[in-house]
XYZ file of C-alpha atoms in Angstrom:
464
model
C 0.000 0.000 0.000
C 1.296 3.470 -0.923
C 2.164 5.611 2.107
C 0.330 8.934 2.282
C 0.562 12.278 4.062
C -2.580 13.772 5.571
C -3.479 17.341 6.422
C -5.526 17.392 9.632
C -7.277 20.757 9.635
C -7.107 22.890 12.791
C -10.566 24.194 11.882
C -12.435 20.999 12.761
C -9.809 18.316 13.457
C -10.738 16.367 10.333
C -8.599 15.221 7.403
C -8.722 18.009 4.829
C -6.464 16.471 2.186
C -4.359 13.379 1.629
C -1.559 12.819 -0.866
C 0.736 9.888 -1.670
C 4.405 10.181 -0.873
C 6.700 10.456 -3.856
C 8.340 7.131 -4.629
C 12.116 6.874 -4.661
C 11.893 6.238 -8.398
C 9.911 9.441 -8.983
C 12.333 11.425 -6.811
C 15.295 10.215 -8.856
C 13.417 11.009 -12.048
C 12.645 14.532 -10.808
C 16.295 15.186 -9.978
C 17.412 13.897 -13.365
C 14.807 15.996 -15.175
C 15.792 19.087 -13.179
C 19.419 18.701 -14.222
C 18.520 18.223 -17.880
C 16.042 21.118 -18.070
C 18.339 23.462 -16.183
C 21.021 23.080 -18.831
C 18.613 24.622 -21.358
C 16.990 27.106 -18.968
C 20.288 28.760 -18.065
C 20.710 29.616 -21.750
C 17.228 31.169 -21.899
C 17.396 34.998 -21.980
C 16.617 36.594 -18.640
C 13.773 38.600 -20.175
C 12.055 35.365 -21.195
C 12.530 33.835 -17.743
C 11.006 36.949 -16.174
C 8.088 36.864 -18.621
C 7.187 33.305 -17.618
C 7.443 34.059 -13.907
C 5.306 37.186 -14.304
C 2.643 35.021 -15.919
C 2.843 32.635 -12.953
C 2.202 35.529 -10.562
C -0.946 36.330 -12.544
C -2.143 32.729 -12.204
C -1.640 32.877 -8.440
C -3.578 36.142 -8.170
C -6.429 34.783 -10.258
C -6.843 32.070 -7.636
C -6.208 34.157 -4.514
C -9.691 33.772 -3.022
C -9.628 30.000 -3.385
C -6.099 29.954 -1.993
C -7.279 31.978 1.029
C -9.907 29.347 1.783
C -7.374 26.535 1.375
C -4.996 28.259 3.765
C -7.735 28.643 6.359
C -8.414 24.905 6.241
C -4.749 23.929 6.166
C -3.232 26.158 8.870
C -6.010 28.275 10.351
C -5.405 31.812 9.122
C -8.659 33.794 8.796
C -9.865 34.210 5.223
C -10.135 37.967 5.746
C -6.316 38.058 5.752
C -5.142 35.101 3.679
C -5.858 36.505 0.213
C -3.378 39.245 1.085
C -0.557 36.718 1.241
C -0.888 36.403 -2.533
C -2.162 39.824 -3.579
C 0.367 41.747 -1.479
C 3.307 39.849 -0.002
C 3.799 37.146 -2.631
C 3.246 39.506 -5.555
C 5.441 42.262 -4.109
C 8.361 39.916 -3.541
C 8.051 38.127 -6.882
C 7.767 41.357 -8.861
C 10.632 43.029 -7.015
C 13.046 40.149 -7.548
C 12.128 40.125 -11.243
C 12.631 43.887 -11.492
C 16.160 43.832 -10.060
C 17.313 40.595 -11.705
C 19.077 42.200 -14.667
C 21.140 44.485 -12.454
C 21.788 41.884 -9.761
C 22.901 39.241 -12.270
C 24.888 41.559 -14.542
C 28.596 41.069 -15.073
C 30.792 42.769 -12.506
C 33.269 44.866 -14.436
C 36.702 45.603 -13.029
C 39.055 48.468 -13.803
C 40.046 48.647 -17.515
C 43.391 47.129 -18.479
C 44.902 47.528 -21.934
C 44.724 44.378 -24.006
C 42.387 42.551 -21.640
C 38.739 42.049 -20.984
C 38.132 41.219 -17.338
C 34.863 40.629 -15.551
C 33.150 38.444 -12.997
C 30.058 36.663 -14.234
C 27.303 35.139 -12.127
C 26.262 31.660 -13.185
C 23.430 29.566 -11.722
C 24.463 26.988 -9.138
C 22.334 24.242 -10.735
C 19.478 22.694 -8.761
C 18.100 24.393 -5.640
C 16.233 22.357 -3.021
C 13.662 24.446 -1.118
C 12.194 23.137 2.152
C 9.357 25.493 3.090
C 7.303 25.916 6.312
C 3.567 26.109 6.919
C 3.155 29.445 8.714
C 3.579 31.763 5.696
C 3.644 29.041 3.083
C 3.694 31.184 -0.057
C 5.862 34.020 1.234
C 8.681 31.900 2.635
C 8.791 29.728 -0.487
C 8.771 32.576 -3.022
C 11.784 34.138 -1.287
C 13.981 31.460 -2.873
C 11.944 29.918 -5.704
C 11.600 33.116 -7.732
C 15.204 34.366 -7.608
C 16.472 30.801 -8.093
C 14.500 30.405 -11.322
C 15.295 33.923 -12.511
C 18.997 33.199 -11.995
C 18.762 30.153 -14.257
C 18.445 27.339 -11.729
C 16.099 24.381 -11.444
C 14.069 24.024 -8.225
C 12.817 21.062 -6.218
C 10.224 22.008 -3.558
C 9.346 20.087 -0.428
C 6.582 21.957 1.328
C 5.546 21.355 4.918
C 3.096 18.469 5.199
C 0.552 20.756 6.889
C 0.438 23.001 3.805
C 1.357 20.582 1.027
C -1.425 21.969 -1.204
C 0.659 25.143 -1.467
C 3.289 23.186 -3.359
C 0.596 22.120 -5.801
C -0.403 25.756 -6.294
C 3.199 26.656 -7.166
C 3.352 23.737 -9.618
C 0.054 24.715 -11.221
C 0.998 28.371 -11.644
C 4.437 27.670 -13.108
C 3.109 24.974 -15.437
C 0.313 27.215 -16.736
C 2.814 30.037 -17.238
C 4.862 27.838 -19.558
C 7.881 26.988 -17.430
C 9.843 24.202 -19.154
C 8.833 20.753 -17.989
C 10.997 19.359 -15.210
C 12.517 22.695 -14.224
C 10.319 23.038 -11.139
C 8.992 20.030 -9.284
C 6.871 19.890 -6.150
C 7.363 16.630 -4.248
C 5.569 15.191 -1.207
C 8.434 13.843 0.879
C 9.366 12.494 4.289
C 12.275 13.977 6.236
C 14.291 10.876 5.388
C 13.682 11.360 1.667
C 14.678 15.013 1.974
C 17.941 13.942 3.590
C 18.631 11.519 0.752
C 18.054 14.298 -1.786
C 20.504 16.553 0.041
C 23.107 13.785 0.034
C 22.403 12.605 -3.522
C 24.984 14.796 -5.202
C 22.215 16.097 -7.476
C 21.358 19.362 -5.703
C 23.637 22.345 -5.280
C 21.942 24.567 -2.717
C 19.496 23.936 0.136
C 17.156 26.658 1.440
C 15.407 25.717 4.672
C 12.971 27.659 6.841
C 11.946 26.022 10.097
C 13.053 25.176 13.607
C 16.546 25.402 15.061
C 16.645 21.624 15.428
C 15.555 21.297 11.815
C 18.407 23.595 10.812
C 20.893 21.481 12.720
C 19.579 18.405 10.919
C 20.115 20.151 7.578
C 23.684 21.035 8.509
C 24.380 17.434 9.514
C 22.931 16.196 6.228
C 25.007 18.621 4.140
C 28.291 17.991 5.961
C 30.950 16.908 3.510
C 28.804 17.558 0.442
C 30.007 21.138 -0.201
C 26.520 22.521 -0.774
C 25.323 26.053 -0.345
C 22.955 26.326 2.632
C 20.509 29.033 3.697
C 18.805 28.646 7.068
C 16.021 30.793 8.540
C 15.308 29.336 11.953
C 13.870 30.434 15.303
C 13.079 33.876 16.633
C 12.072 35.752 19.769
C 11.732 39.187 18.249
C 11.708 42.143 20.666
C 10.233 45.623 20.550
C 11.246 48.660 22.582
C 8.883 51.592 23.169
C 10.772 54.741 24.154
C 9.235 57.534 26.209
C 9.044 59.774 23.104
C 7.060 57.252 21.026
C 3.617 57.913 19.591
C 1.837 55.567 22.012
C -1.397 55.181 20.094
C 0.495 54.139 16.984
C 2.829 51.877 18.977
C -0.066 50.094 20.689
C -2.006 49.559 17.471
C 0.954 48.204 15.535
C 2.433 46.101 18.324
C -0.860 44.394 19.116
C -1.112 43.454 15.454
C 2.559 42.443 15.341
C 2.068 40.200 18.366
C -1.153 38.426 17.406
C -1.436 38.426 13.601
C -1.530 34.864 12.254
C -2.179 33.755 15.859
C 1.380 34.801 16.689
C 2.772 32.211 14.288
C 5.178 34.494 12.477
C 8.963 34.234 12.189
C 9.267 37.988 12.680
C 6.240 38.488 14.923
C 6.760 40.383 18.175
C 7.245 38.009 21.128
C 8.451 40.376 23.882
C 8.090 44.100 24.518
C 10.084 46.528 26.663
C 8.486 49.871 27.494
C 10.014 52.945 29.117
C 8.604 53.094 32.632
C 7.445 56.685 32.097
C 4.814 55.524 29.597
C 4.464 51.900 30.703
C 1.081 52.153 32.548
C -0.609 53.973 29.674
C 0.876 51.561 27.134
C -0.375 48.519 29.068
C -3.881 49.960 29.368
C -4.099 50.573 25.642
C -2.516 47.246 24.679
C -4.853 45.196 26.865
C -7.946 47.103 25.740
C -7.158 46.522 22.058
C -6.295 42.846 22.612
C -9.717 42.259 24.162
C -11.320 43.272 20.865
C -10.006 40.205 19.020
C -12.555 37.679 17.791
C -11.429 34.060 18.180
C -13.301 31.758 15.863
C -13.482 29.781 12.652
C -11.051 31.200 10.104
C -13.727 30.704 7.436
C -15.852 33.483 8.951
C -15.171 37.087 7.917
C -15.717 38.345 11.479
C -12.844 36.229 12.828
C -9.631 38.116 13.530
C -7.856 35.313 15.417
C -8.013 31.809 14.020
C -6.869 28.536 15.580
C -3.211 27.689 15.937
C -1.907 25.102 13.516
C -2.359 22.177 15.953
C -3.738 21.552 19.431
C -0.220 20.495 20.460
C 1.172 23.899 19.469
C -1.607 25.674 21.374
C -1.044 23.570 24.487
C 2.673 24.403 24.352
C 1.796 28.100 24.570
C -0.748 27.404 27.308
C 2.054 25.715 29.232
C 4.292 28.774 28.869
C 1.495 31.031 30.135
C 0.698 28.785 33.100
C 4.376 28.524 34.067
C 4.774 32.304 33.902
C 1.706 32.883 36.091
C 2.985 30.354 38.623
C 6.241 32.313 38.633
C 4.486 35.590 39.449
C 3.370 36.963 36.101
C 0.030 38.729 35.780
C -2.333 37.589 33.002
C -4.530 40.438 31.769
C -6.870 38.531 29.453
C -9.639 36.291 30.780
C -9.674 33.263 28.481
C -13.328 32.707 29.397
C -14.152 35.758 27.293
C -13.073 33.664 24.285
C -15.470 30.660 24.424
C -13.630 28.457 21.926
C -10.460 28.447 24.051
C -10.045 25.081 25.763
C -7.109 22.897 26.712
C -6.495 20.335 24.011
C -7.967 22.646 21.357
C -6.034 24.594 18.705
C -8.244 27.607 19.493
C -6.281 29.782 21.930
C -7.204 33.207 23.310
C -4.605 35.981 23.069
C -2.778 36.685 26.302
C -0.901 39.702 27.664
C 1.512 39.062 30.536
C 3.144 41.645 32.795
C 5.368 41.270 35.862
C 7.482 38.910 33.758
C 11.253 38.438 33.770
C 13.950 36.696 31.786
C 13.930 33.655 34.033
C 10.567 32.776 32.499
C 10.415 30.627 29.360
C 7.803 32.920 27.836
C 10.455 35.674 27.643
C 13.291 33.498 26.361
C 11.954 30.522 24.391
C 10.139 30.917 21.097
C 6.385 30.831 21.732
C 5.073 31.033 18.161
C 1.611 31.748 19.494
C -0.700 34.557 20.661
C 1.066 35.493 23.903
C 3.195 38.521 24.715
C 5.264 39.430 27.753
C 5.768 43.138 28.494
C 8.388 44.607 30.857
C 9.091 48.184 32.008
C 12.649 49.471 31.518
C 14.575 52.460 32.827
C 15.828 53.557 29.415
C 17.854 52.688 26.326
C 20.657 50.860 28.117
C 18.423 48.401 29.937
C 16.256 47.913 26.857
C 19.211 46.982 24.633
C 20.614 44.625 27.263
C 17.303 42.759 27.499
C 16.724 42.752 23.743
C 20.119 41.111 23.258
C 19.508 38.575 26.031
C 18.338 35.922 23.584
C 19.824 33.101 21.497
C 17.938 34.522 18.495
C 18.194 37.580 16.285
C 15.858 38.010 13.299
C 14.217 41.436 13.753
C 13.940 44.089 16.443
C 11.626 47.112 16.522
C 12.238 50.494 18.162
C 9.331 52.883 18.679
C 10.487 56.476 18.903
C 10.147 59.915 17.307
C 13.962 60.220 17.125
C 15.481 58.806 13.925
C 19.042 59.255 15.165
C 18.231 57.347 18.345
C 16.722 54.476 16.346
C 19.843 54.226 14.181
C 22.114 54.386 17.218
C 20.186 51.681 19.037
C 20.056 49.609 15.856
C 23.835 49.496 15.872
C 23.774 47.994 19.364
C 21.025 45.405 18.895
C 22.043 41.907 17.760
C 19.587 41.323 14.943
C 19.186 40.888 11.198
C 16.688 43.732 10.651
C 16.067 46.889 12.680
C 12.611 48.472 12.417
C 11.576 51.943 13.530
C 7.877 52.477 14.237
C 6.825 49.286 12.463
C 7.270 45.538 12.840
C 6.447 42.124 11.384
C 7.103 43.116 7.785
C 9.549 41.991 5.134
C 10.712 44.545 2.559
C 12.004 42.662 -0.502
C 14.472 45.463 -1.256
C 16.297 44.667 1.992
C 18.346 41.611 2.890
C 16.352 39.073 4.923
C 18.819 37.529 7.325
C 19.422 36.713 10.978
C 22.121 36.218 13.572
C 22.878 33.671 16.291
C 20.495 30.694 16.306
C 18.150 32.405 13.890
C 20.349 30.956 11.162
C 22.566 32.068 8.309
C 22.381 33.256 4.741
C 20.402 35.935 2.933
C 17.219 35.907 0.882
C 15.637 38.730 -1.133
C 17.273 42.031 -2.125
C 20.086 41.927 -4.665
C 22.151 40.036 -2.085
C 19.637 37.199 -2.277
C 20.966 36.318 -5.728
C 24.483 35.734 -4.449
C 23.795 32.380 -2.766
C 21.896 31.162 -5.850
C 24.760 31.880 -8.255
C 28.455 31.128 -8.364
C 31.132 33.533 -9.506
C 33.157 32.821 -12.637
C 36.038 35.125 -13.559
C 36.848 35.990 -17.179
C 40.459 37.076 -17.782
C 40.657 37.467 -21.568
C 43.800 38.737 -23.274
C 42.702 39.926 -26.688
C 45.845 41.809 -27.747
C 49.123 39.951 -28.285
């Protein structure tokens, strides 16, 4: 009997979709086809590559409402938000990487030298293996798939089992757009099969987004194989609200940054430090706005907070909250005001915790759920010290009316991206990267092309 992978929906706990695992024979065939098609694709003019990928973006947008419903069933995001993953984030990133491709992939000229032509040319690495997560399943995948194809590579995609229909949507869009057969292949795989692909000698770069332990497993699998590796792993992203911040704006944006997607965002806010001068007013506003969330079925337009991806994930966050309260934290939200919230259920009420400290797991370990701990601080020095007291470093947000102060603090914070007066956003013009256990490598921006190409130097003496 063929082994299958099932999506158990967080909406109702039932099987939403089931797909057969790729056989070892079909995996080998996909790798062989990728290699063969890539040899022709790399010779295809960049303008033609971009034309095909632009057509694929149009296919995705034509299906955005259906995709929003599929996402709600697969991972619980409310339909009122999910269409935006395609219409805004996916489209913005895809179009930007297409727009800068010619410049980013152009030859690098060096100083003129009589009798010689010298340049550095960027060539595709070959086949790129993308392992994508479920929480932002289109956005995280497009970060690598689009620039990889634009640069002349082939791509193999393994999407998270919880959102494996997303891989089918990528395949459908690229096929309808006219991408050469075999150049992109979505495969339903186990972790063991993914490891065998990495070690097959038939892929040249691995892009993984997921847990820290998953990243370590990727590094073990690639050891000795001389592959390029990009890892986006865990996060515990902080925010700091200075005394000179616009509090109304800070509250509104930080509540959204903490609880959007039920807190299941790589760059979502997980801890907040507030200058003690404005701390009481900030807490009052933050708690009042949090109480306005509507926890319910993600298929209903009124819902602003859907279920977490699994009951297990929700119970993990419940455990963090309970441990913090036992340790002296104050919980400001009464879960009884959110009737669907129940232990053993993926439906979890948002929670705001004060009187927390860095001995509590909720302030140090990734929560990836709708809970936020908020601490008062005496000023910039204490805020930076606490922001850096973490094994992670993806983004950090500073809320202030002083641009110079934000830049100065940004230079002291150990992070990949510094925000001022915003959070939980990825600008495709900027390098997406992290420090410490958040991982390594860069996606998006012109730097995102560097890992997906290899340099070749041309030293041509034309006068003898």
